[in-house]
Short mmCIF file of C-alpha atoms in Angstrom, two decimals:
data_model
loop_
_atom_site.label_atom_id
_atom_site.label_comp_id
_atom_site.label_asym_id
_atom_site.label_seq_id
_atom_site.Cartn_x
_atom_site.Cartn_y
_atom_site.Cartn_z
CA MET A 1 64.72 86.44 60.96
CA ALA A 2 62.05 89.06 60.24
CA ASP A 3 58.78 88.16 58.54
CA GLN A 4 59.79 88.71 54.92
CA LEU A 5 56.24 89.40 53.72
CA LEU A 6 55.97 92.27 56.18
CA ALA A 7 59.48 93.46 55.40
CA ARG A 8 58.82 93.51 51.63
CA SER A 9 55.61 95.49 52.17
CA PHE A 10 57.70 98.67 52.44
CA LEU A 11 59.32 98.33 49.02
CA ASP A 12 56.48 100.18 47.30
CA ALA A 13 56.08 102.80 50.04
CA GLY A 14 57.35 106.31 49.54
CA GLU A 15 55.40 109.58 49.57
CA ASP A 16 52.78 108.46 52.13
CA TYR A 17 55.46 107.02 54.40
CA ASP A 18 57.33 110.30 54.36
CA ARG A 19 54.20 112.40 54.88
CA TYR A 20 52.59 110.46 57.69
CA ARG A 21 55.34 108.73 59.66
CA PRO A 22 56.81 110.63 62.62
CA GLY A 23 60.33 111.96 62.51
CA PHE A 24 62.85 111.67 65.34
CA PRO A 25 63.97 114.17 67.99
CA ALA A 26 67.33 115.82 67.36
CA THR A 27 68.47 114.60 70.77
CA ALA A 28 68.38 111.04 69.39
CA ALA A 29 71.07 111.97 66.87
CA ASP A 30 73.01 113.82 69.58
CA ALA A 31 73.16 110.59 71.63
CA ILE A 32 74.85 108.78 68.71
CA VAL A 33 76.85 111.60 67.11
CA PRO A 34 77.67 114.08 69.90
CA ARG A 35 80.32 115.77 67.75
CA PRO A 36 80.88 116.05 63.96
CA VAL A 37 82.28 112.97 62.22
CA ARG A 38 83.86 112.24 58.86
CA THR A 39 81.23 109.87 57.44
CA ALA A 40 77.83 108.75 58.72
CA LEU A 41 75.95 105.88 57.09
CA ASP A 42 72.20 105.59 57.63
CA LEU A 43 71.15 101.99 56.99
CA GLY A 44 67.55 101.20 56.08
CA ALA A 45 67.25 104.94 55.58
CA GLY A 46 63.75 104.91 54.10
CA THR A 47 62.74 108.41 53.03
CA GLY A 48 65.41 110.03 55.18
CA LYS A 49 63.49 110.60 58.41
CA PHE A 50 66.67 110.06 60.44
CA THR A 51 69.17 110.78 57.65
CA GLU A 52 68.23 114.46 57.75
CA LEU A 53 69.51 114.70 61.33
CA LEU A 54 72.95 113.51 60.17
CA ILE A 55 73.49 116.16 57.49
CA GLU A 56 74.89 118.73 59.92
CA ARG A 57 76.71 116.11 61.97
CA ALA A 58 78.88 114.51 59.27
CA ALA A 59 81.01 115.78 56.40
CA ARG A 60 79.68 112.90 54.28
CA VAL A 61 76.31 111.18 54.66
CA ILE A 62 75.48 107.89 52.92
CA ALA A 63 71.88 106.59 52.92
CA VAL A 64 71.44 102.88 52.12
CA GLU A 65 67.91 101.60 51.44
CA PRO A 66 66.44 98.66 49.42
CA SER A 67 63.35 100.57 48.19
CA GLU A 68 63.90 102.73 45.13
CA ARG A 69 60.63 104.55 45.78
CA MET A 70 61.73 105.54 49.26
CA LEU A 71 65.15 106.61 48.01
CA ALA A 72 63.52 108.79 45.35
CA VAL A 73 61.87 110.79 48.13
CA LEU A 74 65.12 110.94 50.10
CA ARG A 75 67.08 112.18 47.08
CA ARG A 76 64.60 114.99 46.51
CA LYS A 77 64.59 116.02 50.19
CA LEU A 78 68.30 115.60 50.89
CA PRO A 79 70.38 116.27 47.76
CA GLY A 80 73.50 116.48 49.91
CA ALA A 81 73.27 112.82 50.96
CA GLU A 82 74.59 109.95 48.84
CA ALA A 83 71.57 107.68 48.28
CA VAL A 84 72.44 104.06 47.46
CA ILE A 85 70.27 101.01 46.82
CA GLY A 86 71.37 98.19 49.12
CA SER A 87 70.54 95.97 52.06
CA ALA A 88 71.89 95.54 55.57
CA GLU A 89 73.10 92.07 54.66
CA ALA A 90 75.14 93.34 51.69
CA ILE A 91 76.05 96.99 52.28
CA PRO A 92 77.45 98.47 49.04
CA VAL A 93 80.15 100.49 50.82
CA ALA A 94 83.89 99.91 51.20
CA ASP A 95 85.51 98.50 54.33
CA ALA A 96 86.06 101.00 57.19
CA ALA A 97 84.28 103.73 55.21
CA ALA A 98 82.04 105.01 58.00
CA SER A 99 82.69 106.59 61.38
CA VAL A 100 79.08 106.03 62.45
CA VAL A 101 76.29 103.71 61.28
CA THR A 102 72.71 104.50 62.27
CA VAL A 103 69.61 102.33 61.90
CA ALA A 104 66.29 104.00 62.68
CA GLN A 105 63.10 101.95 62.91
CA ALA A 106 64.58 99.16 60.76
CA PHE A 107 66.98 96.85 62.62
CA HIS A 108 64.23 94.35 63.48
CA TRP A 109 63.82 93.65 59.74
CA PHE A 110 67.46 92.62 59.30
CA ASP A 111 69.12 89.22 59.48
CA ARG A 112 70.90 90.09 62.70
CA GLU A 113 74.09 88.04 62.31
CA ALA A 114 74.67 88.99 58.68
CA ALA A 115 73.80 92.64 59.26
CA CYS A 116 76.09 92.97 62.27
CA ALA A 117 78.97 91.47 60.29
CA GLN A 118 78.37 93.94 57.45
CA ILE A 119 78.01 96.92 59.77
CA HIS A 120 81.24 95.96 61.53
CA ARG A 121 82.97 95.70 58.14
CA VAL A 122 81.98 99.19 56.96
CA LEU A 123 82.78 100.86 60.31
CA GLU A 124 86.24 102.22 61.00
CA PRO A 125 87.98 100.64 64.03
CA GLY A 126 86.13 101.68 67.17
CA GLY A 127 83.27 103.15 65.13
CA VAL A 128 79.81 103.70 66.56
CA LEU A 129 76.54 101.91 65.80
CA GLY A 130 73.29 103.58 66.85
CA LEU A 131 69.92 101.79 66.80
CA VAL A 132 66.83 103.97 67.12
CA TRP A 133 63.13 103.21 67.59
CA ASN A 134 60.09 105.37 68.16
CA ARG A 135 57.53 103.54 70.27
CA SER A 136 54.18 104.10 71.90
CA ASP A 137 54.18 105.82 75.28
CA PRO A 138 52.34 103.42 77.65
CA SER A 139 50.88 106.42 79.48
CA CYS A 140 48.82 107.22 76.35
CA SER A 141 46.04 104.63 76.59
CA TRP A 142 44.41 105.33 73.23
CA ASP A 143 47.63 105.17 71.21
CA HIS A 144 48.73 102.04 73.08
CA ALA A 145 45.37 100.41 72.29
CA CYS A 146 45.80 101.30 68.62
CA HIS A 147 49.23 99.68 68.62
CA ARG A 148 47.66 96.45 69.85
CA ILE A 149 45.26 96.51 66.88
CA ALA A 150 48.11 96.91 64.41
CA HIS A 151 50.50 94.52 66.16
CA PRO A 152 48.38 91.88 67.95
CA ALA A 153 51.26 89.40 68.07
CA VAL A 154 53.40 91.96 69.89
CA GLY A 155 50.79 92.88 72.50
CA ASP A 156 52.08 95.13 75.24
CA THR A 157 55.73 94.82 74.21
CA ASP A 158 57.37 96.35 71.16
CA GLU A 159 59.63 95.19 68.36
CA THR A 160 62.80 96.49 70.03
CA THR A 161 62.55 93.80 72.70
CA ASP A 162 63.99 91.04 70.53
CA SER A 163 66.05 93.29 68.27
CA ALA A 164 68.16 95.53 70.50
CA ALA A 165 70.13 94.08 73.35
CA GLU A 166 73.27 94.63 75.30
CA GLU A 167 74.89 91.88 73.23
CA LEU A 168 75.36 92.27 69.48
CA PRO A 169 78.02 90.21 67.68
CA GLY A 170 81.12 92.31 67.10
CA PHE A 171 79.95 95.22 69.27
CA VAL A 172 80.20 96.48 72.83
CA PHE A 173 77.04 98.03 74.27
CA GLU A 174 77.64 101.52 75.66
CA GLU A 175 74.36 103.22 76.50
CA LEU A 176 70.57 103.24 76.22
CA THR A 177 68.86 106.64 76.16
CA THR A 178 65.08 107.01 76.19
CA ILE A 179 63.71 110.35 75.01
CA ARG A 180 60.16 111.49 75.75
CA TRP A 181 58.60 113.92 73.26
CA SER A 182 55.28 114.68 71.59
CA GLU A 183 53.77 115.93 68.35
CA GLY A 184 50.50 117.54 67.39
CA ILE A 185 48.63 115.44 64.84
CA THR A 186 45.21 115.51 63.20
CA ARG A 187 42.87 112.55 63.47
CA ALA A 188 43.00 112.09 59.68
CA ASP A 189 46.80 112.02 59.62
CA TYR A 190 46.94 109.70 62.63
CA LEU A 191 44.72 107.16 60.84
CA SER A 192 46.65 107.61 57.58
CA ARG A 193 49.87 106.91 59.48
CA TRP A 194 48.62 103.43 60.35
CA LEU A 195 48.11 102.72 56.63
CA THR A 196 51.91 102.97 56.23
CA VAL A 197 52.57 100.29 58.88
CA SER A 198 53.67 96.84 57.69
CA SER A 199 50.66 94.93 59.06
CA PHE A 200 48.30 97.27 57.18
CA LEU A 201 50.38 97.25 53.98
CA ALA A 202 50.46 93.44 53.90
CA ALA A 203 46.78 92.96 54.85
CA SER A 204 43.91 92.22 52.49
CA GLU A 205 41.57 95.08 51.68
CA ALA A 206 38.89 93.63 53.98
CA GLU A 207 41.30 93.11 56.88
CA ARG A 208 42.72 96.60 56.41
CA ALA A 209 39.21 98.08 56.57
CA ARG A 210 38.44 96.06 59.72
CA MET A 211 41.59 97.28 61.49
CA LEU A 212 40.97 100.87 60.43
CA ALA A 213 37.42 100.72 61.80
CA ALA A 214 38.77 99.32 65.10
CA LEU A 215 41.21 102.26 65.34
CA GLY A 216 38.33 104.67 64.79
CA GLN A 217 36.33 103.03 67.57
CA ILE A 218 39.25 103.48 69.97
CA LEU A 219 39.53 107.18 69.12
CA ASP A 220 35.76 107.66 69.44
CA GLY A 221 35.74 105.97 72.85
CA ASN A 222 38.47 108.03 74.54
CA SER A 223 37.81 111.43 76.06
CA GLU A 224 41.21 112.73 74.87
CA THR A 225 40.39 112.05 71.23
CA ALA A 226 36.60 111.74 70.84
CA ASP A 227 35.17 114.68 68.87
CA HIS A 228 38.68 116.10 68.44
CA ASP A 229 40.06 116.84 64.97
CA ARG A 230 43.56 117.29 66.41
CA PHE A 231 45.33 115.92 69.46
CA GLU A 232 48.73 115.67 71.12
CA LEU A 233 50.51 112.36 70.60
CA PRO A 234 53.34 111.43 73.01
CA HIS A 235 56.26 109.26 71.91
CA LEU A 236 59.20 107.46 73.47
CA THR A 237 62.36 107.16 71.40
CA ASP A 238 64.91 104.53 72.44
CA VAL A 239 68.52 105.04 71.33
CA TYR A 240 70.93 102.13 71.72
CA VAL A 241 74.61 103.01 71.25
CA TYR A 242 77.31 100.42 70.56
CA ARG A 243 80.98 100.54 69.65
CA ALA A 244 82.72 98.17 67.27
CA ARG A 245 85.07 95.75 69.00
#
């Protein structure tokens, strides 16, 4: 079960999350939805970072998210999507309503057994579940070091390790695709991005300041980022595809 304090830290997020968090490569959506489908449901949709990739891939797109503030941003950005307050453990959608369910950067916050049962319920027979995570590219030493500041308990691994697996109750694992991509980002936006991460949101003001200073020291001590106002940030995106039994 996810740390509920960290999970609840996102409930009041919204504009900053949408502005500073990275999006996802279109090829991640292609791996899950290679051809148009009837209905796609994005679970834990946040501000619609992944939902937007589903708009042209499904006749109907449903975004389910527990944070009203995040959904307010999604509704403004994506008026064509149906935005619904709800959780993975109690999805407010009818049985067999979706052809595809996607979960981007959120599955590790769910109660796995309950969420899998609910996802299986809302999927049509043989429907597809896609789990997506952006993660730090280990080849980028400065970004990897910053991840260790924000997630000291995780260390050199990442949160997908315990969340995605070849075995999920009610599902058959089909494929793992890892996509390498990069984005240009300013130093200011890179630091602001960390302020939208759960460990920063849940921290005290003093602890948040300490972690932010540590991130600055890492950037100042690396030749790729020191004295640079803008730099190239590599990412790895893991896409796990399953099919309902």
